PDB file of C-alpha atoms and ligand atoms in Angstrom:
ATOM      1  CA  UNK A   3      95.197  99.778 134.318  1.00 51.00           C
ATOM      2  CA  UNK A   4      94.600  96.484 132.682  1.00 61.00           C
ATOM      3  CA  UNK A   5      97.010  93.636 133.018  1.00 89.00           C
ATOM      4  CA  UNK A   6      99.197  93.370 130.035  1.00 96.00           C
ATOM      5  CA  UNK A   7      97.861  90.430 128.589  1.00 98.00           C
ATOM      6  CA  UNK A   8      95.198  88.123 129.958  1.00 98.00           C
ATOM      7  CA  UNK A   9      94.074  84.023 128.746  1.00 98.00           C
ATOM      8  CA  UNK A  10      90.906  83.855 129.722  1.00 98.00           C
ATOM      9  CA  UNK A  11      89.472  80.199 130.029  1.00 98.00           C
ATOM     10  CA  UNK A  12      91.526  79.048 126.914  1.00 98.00           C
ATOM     11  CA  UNK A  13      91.017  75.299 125.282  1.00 98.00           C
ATOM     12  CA  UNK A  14      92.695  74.717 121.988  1.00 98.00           C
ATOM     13  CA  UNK A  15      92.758  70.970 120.139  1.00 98.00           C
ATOM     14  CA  UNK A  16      94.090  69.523 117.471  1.00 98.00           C
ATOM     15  CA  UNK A  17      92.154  67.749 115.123  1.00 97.00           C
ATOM     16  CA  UNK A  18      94.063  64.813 113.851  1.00 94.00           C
ATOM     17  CA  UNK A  19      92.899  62.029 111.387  1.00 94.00           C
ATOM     18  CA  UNK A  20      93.436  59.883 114.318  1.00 95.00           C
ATOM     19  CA  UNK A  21      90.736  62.161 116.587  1.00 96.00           C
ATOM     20  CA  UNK A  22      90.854  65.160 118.469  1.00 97.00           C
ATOM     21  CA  UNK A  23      93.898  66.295 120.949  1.00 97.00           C
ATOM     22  CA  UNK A  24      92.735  68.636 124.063  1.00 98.00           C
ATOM     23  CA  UNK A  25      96.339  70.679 124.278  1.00 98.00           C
ATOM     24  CA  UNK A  26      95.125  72.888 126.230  1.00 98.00           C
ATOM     25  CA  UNK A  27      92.001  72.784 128.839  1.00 98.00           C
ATOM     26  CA  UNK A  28      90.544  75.712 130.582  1.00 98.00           C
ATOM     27  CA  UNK A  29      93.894  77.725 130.677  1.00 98.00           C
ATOM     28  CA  UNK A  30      93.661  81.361 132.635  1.00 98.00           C
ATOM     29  CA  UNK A  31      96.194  83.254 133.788  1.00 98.00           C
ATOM     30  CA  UNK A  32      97.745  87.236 133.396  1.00 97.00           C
ATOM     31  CA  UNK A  33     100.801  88.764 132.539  1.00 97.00           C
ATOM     32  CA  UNK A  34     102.092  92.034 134.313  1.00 95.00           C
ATOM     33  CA  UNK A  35     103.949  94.503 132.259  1.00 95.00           C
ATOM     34  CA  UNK A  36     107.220  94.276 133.386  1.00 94.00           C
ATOM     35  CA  UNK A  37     107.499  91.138 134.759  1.00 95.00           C
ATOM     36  CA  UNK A  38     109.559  87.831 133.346  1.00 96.00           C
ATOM     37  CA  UNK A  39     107.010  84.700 133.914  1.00 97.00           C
ATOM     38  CA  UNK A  40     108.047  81.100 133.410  1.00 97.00           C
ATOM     39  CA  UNK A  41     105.959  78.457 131.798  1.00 97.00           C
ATOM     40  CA  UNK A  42     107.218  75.233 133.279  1.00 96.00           C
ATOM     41  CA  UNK A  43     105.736  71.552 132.983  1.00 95.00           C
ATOM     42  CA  UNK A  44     107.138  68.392 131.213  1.00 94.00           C
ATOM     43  CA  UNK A  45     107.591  67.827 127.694  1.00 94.00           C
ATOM     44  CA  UNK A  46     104.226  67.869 125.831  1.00 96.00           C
ATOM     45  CA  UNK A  47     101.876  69.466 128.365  1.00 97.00           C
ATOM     46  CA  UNK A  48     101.280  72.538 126.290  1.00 97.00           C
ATOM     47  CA  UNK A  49     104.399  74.951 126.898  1.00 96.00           C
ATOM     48  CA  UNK A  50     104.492  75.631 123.393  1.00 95.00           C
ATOM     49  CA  UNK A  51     100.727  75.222 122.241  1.00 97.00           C
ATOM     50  CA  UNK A  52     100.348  78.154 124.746  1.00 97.00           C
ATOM     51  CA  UNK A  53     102.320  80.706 123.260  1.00 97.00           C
ATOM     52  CA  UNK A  54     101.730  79.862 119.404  1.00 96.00           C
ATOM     53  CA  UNK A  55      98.038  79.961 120.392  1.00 97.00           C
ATOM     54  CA  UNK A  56      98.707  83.840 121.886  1.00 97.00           C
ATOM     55  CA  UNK A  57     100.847  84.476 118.762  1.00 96.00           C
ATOM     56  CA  UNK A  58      98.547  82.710 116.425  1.00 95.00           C
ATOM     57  CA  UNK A  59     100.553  80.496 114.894  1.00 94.00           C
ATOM     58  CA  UNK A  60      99.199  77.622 115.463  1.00 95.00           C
ATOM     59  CA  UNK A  61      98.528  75.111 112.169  1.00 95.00           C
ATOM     60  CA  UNK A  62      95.435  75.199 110.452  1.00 94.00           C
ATOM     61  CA  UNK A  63      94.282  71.785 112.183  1.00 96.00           C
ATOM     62  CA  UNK A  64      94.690  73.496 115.628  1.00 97.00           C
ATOM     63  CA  UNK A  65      91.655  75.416 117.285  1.00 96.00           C
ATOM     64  CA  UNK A  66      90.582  77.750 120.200  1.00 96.00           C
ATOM     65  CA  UNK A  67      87.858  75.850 121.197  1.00 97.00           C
ATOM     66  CA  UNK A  68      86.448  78.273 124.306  1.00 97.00           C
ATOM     67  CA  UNK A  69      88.273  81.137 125.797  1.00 98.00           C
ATOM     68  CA  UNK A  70      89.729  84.966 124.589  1.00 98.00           C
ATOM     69  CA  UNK A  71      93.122  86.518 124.809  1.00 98.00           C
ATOM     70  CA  UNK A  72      93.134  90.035 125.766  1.00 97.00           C
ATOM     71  CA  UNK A  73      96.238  92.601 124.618  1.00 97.00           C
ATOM     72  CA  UNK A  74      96.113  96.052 126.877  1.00 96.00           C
ATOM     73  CA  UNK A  75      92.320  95.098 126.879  1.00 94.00           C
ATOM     74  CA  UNK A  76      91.563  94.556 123.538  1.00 95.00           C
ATOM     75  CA  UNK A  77      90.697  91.052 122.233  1.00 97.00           C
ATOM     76  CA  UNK A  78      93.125  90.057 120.145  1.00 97.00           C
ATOM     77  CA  UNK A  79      91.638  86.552 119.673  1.00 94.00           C
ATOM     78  CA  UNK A  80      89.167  87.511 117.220  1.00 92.00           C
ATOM     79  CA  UNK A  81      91.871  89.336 115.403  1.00 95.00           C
ATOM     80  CA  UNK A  82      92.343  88.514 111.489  1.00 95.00           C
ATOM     81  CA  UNK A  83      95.727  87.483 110.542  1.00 94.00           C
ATOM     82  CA  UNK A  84      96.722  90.641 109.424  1.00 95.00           C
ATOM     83  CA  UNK A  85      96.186  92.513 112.681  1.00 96.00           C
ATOM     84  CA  UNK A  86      98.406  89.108 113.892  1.00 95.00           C
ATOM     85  CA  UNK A  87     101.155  89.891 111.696  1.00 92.00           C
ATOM     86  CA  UNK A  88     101.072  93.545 113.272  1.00 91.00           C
ATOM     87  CA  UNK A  89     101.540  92.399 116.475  1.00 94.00           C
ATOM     88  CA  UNK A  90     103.640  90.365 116.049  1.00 91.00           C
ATOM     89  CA  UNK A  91     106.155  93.026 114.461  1.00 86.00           C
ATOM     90  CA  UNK A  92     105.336  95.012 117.333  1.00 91.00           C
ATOM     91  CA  UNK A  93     104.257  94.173 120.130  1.00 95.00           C
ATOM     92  CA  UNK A  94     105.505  91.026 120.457  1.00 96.00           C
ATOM     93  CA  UNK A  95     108.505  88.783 119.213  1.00 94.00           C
ATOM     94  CA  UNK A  96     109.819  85.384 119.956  1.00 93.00           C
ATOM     95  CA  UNK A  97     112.780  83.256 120.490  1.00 93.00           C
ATOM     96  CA  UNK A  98     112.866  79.040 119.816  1.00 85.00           C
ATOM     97  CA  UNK A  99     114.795  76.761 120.784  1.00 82.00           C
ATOM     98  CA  UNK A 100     117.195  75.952 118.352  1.00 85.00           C
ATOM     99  CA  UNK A 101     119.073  79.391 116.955  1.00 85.00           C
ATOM    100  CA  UNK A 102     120.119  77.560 113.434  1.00 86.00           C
ATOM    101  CA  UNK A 103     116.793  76.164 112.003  1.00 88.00           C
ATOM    102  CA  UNK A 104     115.658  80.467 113.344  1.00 90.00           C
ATOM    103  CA  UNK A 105     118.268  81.957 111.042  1.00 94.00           C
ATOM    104  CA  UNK A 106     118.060  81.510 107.347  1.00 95.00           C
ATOM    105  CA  UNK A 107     121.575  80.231 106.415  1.00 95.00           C
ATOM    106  CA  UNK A 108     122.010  81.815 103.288  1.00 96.00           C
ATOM    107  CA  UNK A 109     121.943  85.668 104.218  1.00 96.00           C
ATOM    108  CA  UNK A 110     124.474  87.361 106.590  1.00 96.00           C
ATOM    109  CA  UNK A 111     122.917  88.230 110.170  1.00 96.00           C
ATOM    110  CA  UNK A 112     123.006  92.114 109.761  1.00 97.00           C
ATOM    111  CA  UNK A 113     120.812  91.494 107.085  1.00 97.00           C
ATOM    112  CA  UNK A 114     118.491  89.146 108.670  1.00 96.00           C
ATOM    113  CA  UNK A 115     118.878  91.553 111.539  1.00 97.00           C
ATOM    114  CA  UNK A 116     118.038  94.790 109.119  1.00 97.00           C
ATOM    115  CA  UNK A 117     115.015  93.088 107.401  1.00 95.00           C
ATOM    116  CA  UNK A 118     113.221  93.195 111.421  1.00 94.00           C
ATOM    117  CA  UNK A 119     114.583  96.658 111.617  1.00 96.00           C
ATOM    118  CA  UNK A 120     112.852  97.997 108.313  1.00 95.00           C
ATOM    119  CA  UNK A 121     109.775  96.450 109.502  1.00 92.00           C
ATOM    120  CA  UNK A 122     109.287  97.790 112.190  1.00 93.00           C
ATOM    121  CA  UNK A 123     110.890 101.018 111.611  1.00 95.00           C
ATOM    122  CA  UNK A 124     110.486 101.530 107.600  1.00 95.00           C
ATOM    123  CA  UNK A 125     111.204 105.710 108.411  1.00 97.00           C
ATOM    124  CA  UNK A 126     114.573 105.060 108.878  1.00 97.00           C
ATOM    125  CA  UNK A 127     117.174 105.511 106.033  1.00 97.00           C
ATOM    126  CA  UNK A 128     119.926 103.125 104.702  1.00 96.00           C
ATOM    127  CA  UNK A 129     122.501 104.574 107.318  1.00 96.00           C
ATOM    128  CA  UNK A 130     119.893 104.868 110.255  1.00 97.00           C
ATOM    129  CA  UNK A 131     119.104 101.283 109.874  1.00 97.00           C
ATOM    130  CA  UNK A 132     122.598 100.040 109.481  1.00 96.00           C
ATOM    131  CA  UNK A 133     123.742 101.971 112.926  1.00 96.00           C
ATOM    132  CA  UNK A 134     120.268 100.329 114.165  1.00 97.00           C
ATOM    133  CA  UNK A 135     121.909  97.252 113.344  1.00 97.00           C
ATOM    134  CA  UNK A 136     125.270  97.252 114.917  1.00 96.00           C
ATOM    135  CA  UNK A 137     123.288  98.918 117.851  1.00 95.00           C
ATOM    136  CA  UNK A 138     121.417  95.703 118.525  1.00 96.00           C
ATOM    137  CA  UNK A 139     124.561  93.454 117.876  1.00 96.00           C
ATOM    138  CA  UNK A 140     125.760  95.297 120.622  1.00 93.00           C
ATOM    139  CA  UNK A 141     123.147  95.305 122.782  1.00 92.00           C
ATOM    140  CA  UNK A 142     123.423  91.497 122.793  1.00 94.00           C
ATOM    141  CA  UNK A 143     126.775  91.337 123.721  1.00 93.00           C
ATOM    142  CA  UNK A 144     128.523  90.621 120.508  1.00 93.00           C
ATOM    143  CA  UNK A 145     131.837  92.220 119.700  1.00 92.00           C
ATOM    144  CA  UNK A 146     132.968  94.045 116.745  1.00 94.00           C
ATOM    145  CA  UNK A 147     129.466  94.814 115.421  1.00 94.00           C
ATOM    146  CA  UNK A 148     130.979  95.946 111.953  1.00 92.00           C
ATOM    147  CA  UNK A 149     133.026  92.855 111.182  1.00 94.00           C
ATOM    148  CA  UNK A 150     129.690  90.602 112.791  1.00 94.00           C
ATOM    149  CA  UNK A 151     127.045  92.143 110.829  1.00 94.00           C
ATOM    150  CA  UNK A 152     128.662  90.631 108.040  1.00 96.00           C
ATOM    151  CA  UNK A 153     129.254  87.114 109.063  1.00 96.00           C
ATOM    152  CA  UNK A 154     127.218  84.210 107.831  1.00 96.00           C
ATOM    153  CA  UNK A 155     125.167  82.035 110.753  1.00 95.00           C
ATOM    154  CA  UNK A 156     127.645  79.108 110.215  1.00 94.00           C
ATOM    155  CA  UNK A 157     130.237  81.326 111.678  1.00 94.00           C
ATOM    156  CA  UNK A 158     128.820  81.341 114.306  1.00 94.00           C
ATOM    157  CA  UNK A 159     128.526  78.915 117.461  1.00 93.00           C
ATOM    158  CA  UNK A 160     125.032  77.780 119.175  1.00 92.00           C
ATOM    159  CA  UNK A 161     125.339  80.586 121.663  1.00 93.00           C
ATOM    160  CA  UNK A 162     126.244  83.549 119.486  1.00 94.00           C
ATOM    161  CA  UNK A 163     123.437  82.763 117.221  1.00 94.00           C
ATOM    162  CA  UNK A 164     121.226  82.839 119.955  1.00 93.00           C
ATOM    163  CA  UNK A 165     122.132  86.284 120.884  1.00 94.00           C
ATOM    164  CA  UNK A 166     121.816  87.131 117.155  1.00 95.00           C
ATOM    165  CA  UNK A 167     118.027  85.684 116.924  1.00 95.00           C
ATOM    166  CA  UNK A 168     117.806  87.879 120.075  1.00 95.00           C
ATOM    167  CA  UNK A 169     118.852  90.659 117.911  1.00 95.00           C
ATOM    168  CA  UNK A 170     116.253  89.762 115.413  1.00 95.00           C
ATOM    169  CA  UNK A 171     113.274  89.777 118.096  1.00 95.00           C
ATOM    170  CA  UNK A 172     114.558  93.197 119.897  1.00 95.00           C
ATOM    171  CA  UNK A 173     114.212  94.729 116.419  1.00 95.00           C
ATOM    172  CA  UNK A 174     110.499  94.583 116.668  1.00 93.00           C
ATOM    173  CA  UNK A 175     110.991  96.894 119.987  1.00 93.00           C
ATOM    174  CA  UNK A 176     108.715  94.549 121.551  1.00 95.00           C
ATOM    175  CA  UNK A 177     106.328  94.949 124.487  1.00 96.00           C
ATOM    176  CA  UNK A 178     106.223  91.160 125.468  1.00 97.00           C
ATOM    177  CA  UNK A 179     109.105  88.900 124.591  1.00 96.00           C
ATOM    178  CA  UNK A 180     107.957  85.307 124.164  1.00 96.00           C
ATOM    179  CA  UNK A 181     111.404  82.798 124.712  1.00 95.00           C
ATOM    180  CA  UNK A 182     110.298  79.506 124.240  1.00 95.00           C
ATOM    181  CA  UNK A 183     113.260  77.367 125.684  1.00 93.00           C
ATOM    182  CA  UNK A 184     116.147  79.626 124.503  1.00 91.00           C
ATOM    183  CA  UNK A 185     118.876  77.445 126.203  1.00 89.00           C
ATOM    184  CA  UNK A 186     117.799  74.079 126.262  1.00 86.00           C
ATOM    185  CA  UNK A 187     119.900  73.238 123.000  1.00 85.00           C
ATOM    186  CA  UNK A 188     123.057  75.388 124.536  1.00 88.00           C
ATOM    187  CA  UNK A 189     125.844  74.076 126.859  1.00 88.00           C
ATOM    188  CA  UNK A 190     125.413  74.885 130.252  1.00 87.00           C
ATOM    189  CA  UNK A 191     127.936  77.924 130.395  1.00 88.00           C
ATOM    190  CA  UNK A 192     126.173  79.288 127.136  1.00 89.00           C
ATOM    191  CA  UNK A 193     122.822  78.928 128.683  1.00 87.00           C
ATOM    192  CA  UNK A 194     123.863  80.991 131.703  1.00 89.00           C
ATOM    193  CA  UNK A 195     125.440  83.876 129.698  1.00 90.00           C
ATOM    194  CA  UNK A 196     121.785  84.015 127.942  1.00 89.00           C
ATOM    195  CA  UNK A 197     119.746  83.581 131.125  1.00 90.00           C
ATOM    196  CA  UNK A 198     121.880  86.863 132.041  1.00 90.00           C
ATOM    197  CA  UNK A 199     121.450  88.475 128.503  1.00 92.00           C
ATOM    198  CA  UNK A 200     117.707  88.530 129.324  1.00 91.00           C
ATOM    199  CA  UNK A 201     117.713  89.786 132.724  1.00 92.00           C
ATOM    200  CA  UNK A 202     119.948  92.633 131.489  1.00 93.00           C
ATOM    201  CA  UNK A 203     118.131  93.251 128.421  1.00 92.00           C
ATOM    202  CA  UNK A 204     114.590  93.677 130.782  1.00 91.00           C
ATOM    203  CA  UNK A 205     116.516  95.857 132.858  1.00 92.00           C
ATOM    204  CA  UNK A 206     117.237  97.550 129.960  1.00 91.00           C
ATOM    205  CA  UNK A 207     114.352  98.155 128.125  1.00 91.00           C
ATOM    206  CA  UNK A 208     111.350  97.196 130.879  1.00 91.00           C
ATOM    207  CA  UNK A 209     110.020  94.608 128.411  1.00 94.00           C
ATOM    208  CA  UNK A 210     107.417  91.983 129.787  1.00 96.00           C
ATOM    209  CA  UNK A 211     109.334  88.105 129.074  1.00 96.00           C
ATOM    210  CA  UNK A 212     107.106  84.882 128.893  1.00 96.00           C
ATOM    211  CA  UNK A 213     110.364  82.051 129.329  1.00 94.00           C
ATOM    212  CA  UNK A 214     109.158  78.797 128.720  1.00 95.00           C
ATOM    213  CA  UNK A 215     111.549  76.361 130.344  1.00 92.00           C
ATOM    214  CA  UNK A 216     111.167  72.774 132.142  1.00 88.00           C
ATOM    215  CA  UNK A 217     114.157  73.207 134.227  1.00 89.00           C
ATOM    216  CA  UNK A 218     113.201  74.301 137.731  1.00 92.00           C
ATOM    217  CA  UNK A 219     116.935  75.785 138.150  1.00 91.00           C
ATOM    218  CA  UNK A 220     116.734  78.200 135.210  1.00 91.00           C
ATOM    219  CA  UNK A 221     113.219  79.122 136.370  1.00 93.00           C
ATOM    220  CA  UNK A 222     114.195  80.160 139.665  1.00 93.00           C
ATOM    221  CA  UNK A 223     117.011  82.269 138.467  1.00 91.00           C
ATOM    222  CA  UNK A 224     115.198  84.186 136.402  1.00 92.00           C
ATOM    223  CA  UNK A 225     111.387  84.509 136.835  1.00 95.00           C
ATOM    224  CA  UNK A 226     108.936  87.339 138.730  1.00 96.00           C
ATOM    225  CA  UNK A 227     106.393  84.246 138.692  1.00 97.00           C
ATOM    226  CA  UNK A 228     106.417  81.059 137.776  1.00 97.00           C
ATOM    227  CA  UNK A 229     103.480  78.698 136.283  1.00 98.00           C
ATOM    228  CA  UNK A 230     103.054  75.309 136.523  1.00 97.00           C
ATOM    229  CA  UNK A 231     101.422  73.339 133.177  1.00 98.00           C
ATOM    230  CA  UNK A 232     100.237  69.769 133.212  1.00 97.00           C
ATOM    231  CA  UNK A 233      98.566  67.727 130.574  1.00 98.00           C
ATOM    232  CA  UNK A 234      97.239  70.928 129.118  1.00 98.00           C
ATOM    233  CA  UNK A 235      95.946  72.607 132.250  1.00 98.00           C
ATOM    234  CA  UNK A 236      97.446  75.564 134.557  1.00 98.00           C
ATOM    235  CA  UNK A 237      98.118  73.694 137.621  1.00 97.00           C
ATOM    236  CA  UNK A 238      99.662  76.719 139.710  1.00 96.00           C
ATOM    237  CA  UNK A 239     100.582  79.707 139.115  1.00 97.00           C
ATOM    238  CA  UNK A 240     102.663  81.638 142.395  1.00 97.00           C
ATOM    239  CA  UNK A 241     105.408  84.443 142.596  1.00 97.00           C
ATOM    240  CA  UNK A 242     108.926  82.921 142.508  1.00 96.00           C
ATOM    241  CA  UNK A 243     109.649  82.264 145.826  1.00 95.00           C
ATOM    242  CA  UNK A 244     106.798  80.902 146.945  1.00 95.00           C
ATOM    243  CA  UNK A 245     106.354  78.609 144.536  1.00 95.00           C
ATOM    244  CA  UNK A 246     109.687  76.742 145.171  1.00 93.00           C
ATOM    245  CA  UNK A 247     108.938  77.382 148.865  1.00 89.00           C
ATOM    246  CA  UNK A 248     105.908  75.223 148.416  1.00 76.00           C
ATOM    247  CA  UNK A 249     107.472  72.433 145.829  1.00 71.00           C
ATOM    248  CA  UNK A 250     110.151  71.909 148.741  1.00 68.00           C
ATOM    249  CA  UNK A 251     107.092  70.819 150.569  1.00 68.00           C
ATOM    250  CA  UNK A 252     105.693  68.669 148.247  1.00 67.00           C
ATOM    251  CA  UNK A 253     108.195  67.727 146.257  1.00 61.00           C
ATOM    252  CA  UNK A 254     106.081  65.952 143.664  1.00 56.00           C
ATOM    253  CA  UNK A 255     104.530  69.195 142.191  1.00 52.00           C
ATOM    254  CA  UNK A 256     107.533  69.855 139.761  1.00 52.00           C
TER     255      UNK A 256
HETATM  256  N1  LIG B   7     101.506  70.508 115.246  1.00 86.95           N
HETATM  257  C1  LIG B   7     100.958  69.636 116.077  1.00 86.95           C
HETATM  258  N2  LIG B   7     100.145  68.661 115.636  1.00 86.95           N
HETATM  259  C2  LIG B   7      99.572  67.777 116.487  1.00 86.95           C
HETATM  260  N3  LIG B   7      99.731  67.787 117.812  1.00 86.95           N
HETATM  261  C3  LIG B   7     100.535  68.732 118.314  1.00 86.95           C
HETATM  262  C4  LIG B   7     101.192  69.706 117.491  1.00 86.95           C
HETATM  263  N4  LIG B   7     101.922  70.539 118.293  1.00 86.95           N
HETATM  264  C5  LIG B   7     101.734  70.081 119.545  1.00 86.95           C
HETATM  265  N5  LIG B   7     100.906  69.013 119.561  1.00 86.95           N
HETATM  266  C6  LIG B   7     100.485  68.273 120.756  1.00 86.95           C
HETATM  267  O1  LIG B   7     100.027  69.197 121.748  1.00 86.95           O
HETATM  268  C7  LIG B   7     100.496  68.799 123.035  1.00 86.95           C
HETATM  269  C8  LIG B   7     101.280  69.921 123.647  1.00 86.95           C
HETATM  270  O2  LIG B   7     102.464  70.117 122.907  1.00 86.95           O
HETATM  271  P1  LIG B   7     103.534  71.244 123.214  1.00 86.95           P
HETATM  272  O3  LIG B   7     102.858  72.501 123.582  1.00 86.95           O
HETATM  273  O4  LIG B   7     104.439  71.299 122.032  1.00 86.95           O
HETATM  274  O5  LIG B   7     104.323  70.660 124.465  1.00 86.95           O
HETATM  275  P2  LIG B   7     105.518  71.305 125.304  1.00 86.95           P
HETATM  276  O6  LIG B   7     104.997  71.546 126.677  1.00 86.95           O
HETATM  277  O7  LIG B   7     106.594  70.267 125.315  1.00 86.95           O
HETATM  278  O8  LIG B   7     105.948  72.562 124.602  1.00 86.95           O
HETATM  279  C9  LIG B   7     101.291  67.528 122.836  1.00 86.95           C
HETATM  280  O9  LIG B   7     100.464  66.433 123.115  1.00 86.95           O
HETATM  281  C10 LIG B   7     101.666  67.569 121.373  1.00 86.95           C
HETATM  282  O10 LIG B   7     101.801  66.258 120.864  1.00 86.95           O
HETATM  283 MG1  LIG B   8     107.741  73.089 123.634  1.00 86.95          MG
END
C-alpha cells in the first residue's frame, strides 16, 4: 500500500515585485495513514507555505517550481482547482491559528457547522443534518449541543471556538487533518484541552493529523513523528522519540 500522501522534491516561490522568494527548496517527505506528524521550525521557514501548497491555496503569485504531491498515489499536483475543492471537502480539512478571523461572525455556529455538513453529505435531510450537527458539537466536547448550535461566535471564548472550527473541519469526515498552529493564540490551559481534543478525536476516528507547531513541548506530546523545517528545507525528519533523543544531544537543532 502506498503511503498516504507523499512531497516529492517540492520547491515553491513567490514572485514578488521586489524578486523571487525560494519558500520552499527541495522538500520530500511521507505521511502514514494514521499517524499525527509535526511540522516544526521557526517563524517563516515554510510551516505554512507547506501545507497551503498541499491544499492549493497558495496566492496566485506563489508557484511549485519542481516537485509532485501524491494523494493514495494519485498526483494531485496537476489537479485543476475543482478536483482541489473536492478534496478539500473530503479528504482533507484544516484548522488556523486564530478561531475568530475562521468563523464568519455573522451566522450562528450550527449553521456554519451545517453548511460543511451539507457539503459533504448533501443526502442527508433537514433533521439528519441537524442531529449531524449537535453530533459534532459533541464530539468536540461542547455541552448542551441544542442551546450551542445556536450561539453566535462572540459568545464564545478563544478555546470554544476552536473546538467549534474543529467541528467545521470534522464535517468534511476527513482523511488527513491539516492543524496549522491550533493553540498558539490560546492560553496555556486552553491549548492543552485541544492538544487532548486531537489525540482523542484520532483515536476516535483513525484520521491522519499534519500539526504544525514551533513549540518543541506541544510537539512531543502529541506527534508519531516529528519534522524539522529550516529556511525552506526539511532538515530532519525522525519518529518522536528519537528525535528529541537526538536534539538533547545537540541541542542547537531545535
Ligand atoms: N503570501 C505571501 N506572500 C509573500 N511571501 C510569503 C507569503 N506567505 C509566506 N511568504 C513567505 O514564505 C516564507 C515562509 O512563510 P510561512 O510558511 O508562512 O512561515 P511559517 O513557517 O512561519 O509558517 C516566509 O519567508 C514568508 O515571508
Ligand atoms: Mg505559519
Amino acid at each position: 500500500m502506498p503511503d498516504l500522501l507523499e512531497v516529492k522534491d517540492l520547491s515553491v516561490s513567490f514572485y514578488r515585485p521586489e524578486g523571487e522568494l525560494q519558500a520552499l527548496k527541495n522538500v520530500s517527505f511521507s505521511l502514514h495513514a494514521g499517524e499525527i506528524l509535526a511540522i516544526m521550525g521557526e517563524t517563516g521557514c515554510g510551516k505554512s507555505v507547506l501545507c497551503k501548497s498541499i491544499l492549493k491555496l497558495l496566492p496566485d503569485m506563489a508557484k511549485i517550481k519542481t516537485g509532485q504531491i501524491y494523494f493514495k498515489g494519485e498526483e494531485i499536483s496537476a489537479y485543476s482547482e475543482k478536483q482541489m475543492q473536492r478534496l478539500r471537502g473530503s479528504a482533507f480539512s484544516m484548522v488556523f491559528q486564530n478561531p475568530m478571523t475562521a468563523l464568519n461572525p455573522c451566522m450562528n455556529v450550527g449553521m456554519q457547522i451545517s453548511e460543511a455538513v451539507r457539503q459533504r453529505q448533501p443526502e442527508l435531510s433537514r433533521r439528519g443534518r441537524q442531529e449531524r450537527v449537535e453530533e459534532l458539537i459533541e464530539l468536540v466536547g461542547l455541552d448542551h449541543p441544542g442551546e450551542r448550535r445556536r450561539q453566535y461566535p462572540c459568545h464564545f471564548s478563544g478555546g470554544m471556538a476552536q473546538r467549534c472550527v474543529i467541528a467545521i473541519a470534522l464535517a468534511a469526515k476527513p482523511e488527513i487533518l491539516f492543524a496549522d498552529e491550533p493553540t498558539t493564540s490560546l492560553d496555556v490551559t486552553v491549548q492543552a484541552q485541544i492538544l487532548e481534543l486531537l489525540l482523542k478525536l484520532r483515536e476516535k476516528t483513525g484520521m491522519t493529523v499534519v500539526f504544525v507547531t514551533h513549540n518543541p513541548g506541544v510537539a512531543a506530546r502529541v506527534a508519531d513523528r516529528v519534522a524539522l523545517m529550516r529556511e525552506g528545507k526539511l532538515y530532519r525528519i525522525a519518529e518522536v522519540e528519537e528525535f528529541f533523543e537526538e536534539s538533547i544531544h545537540n541541542q542547537n537543532c531545535i
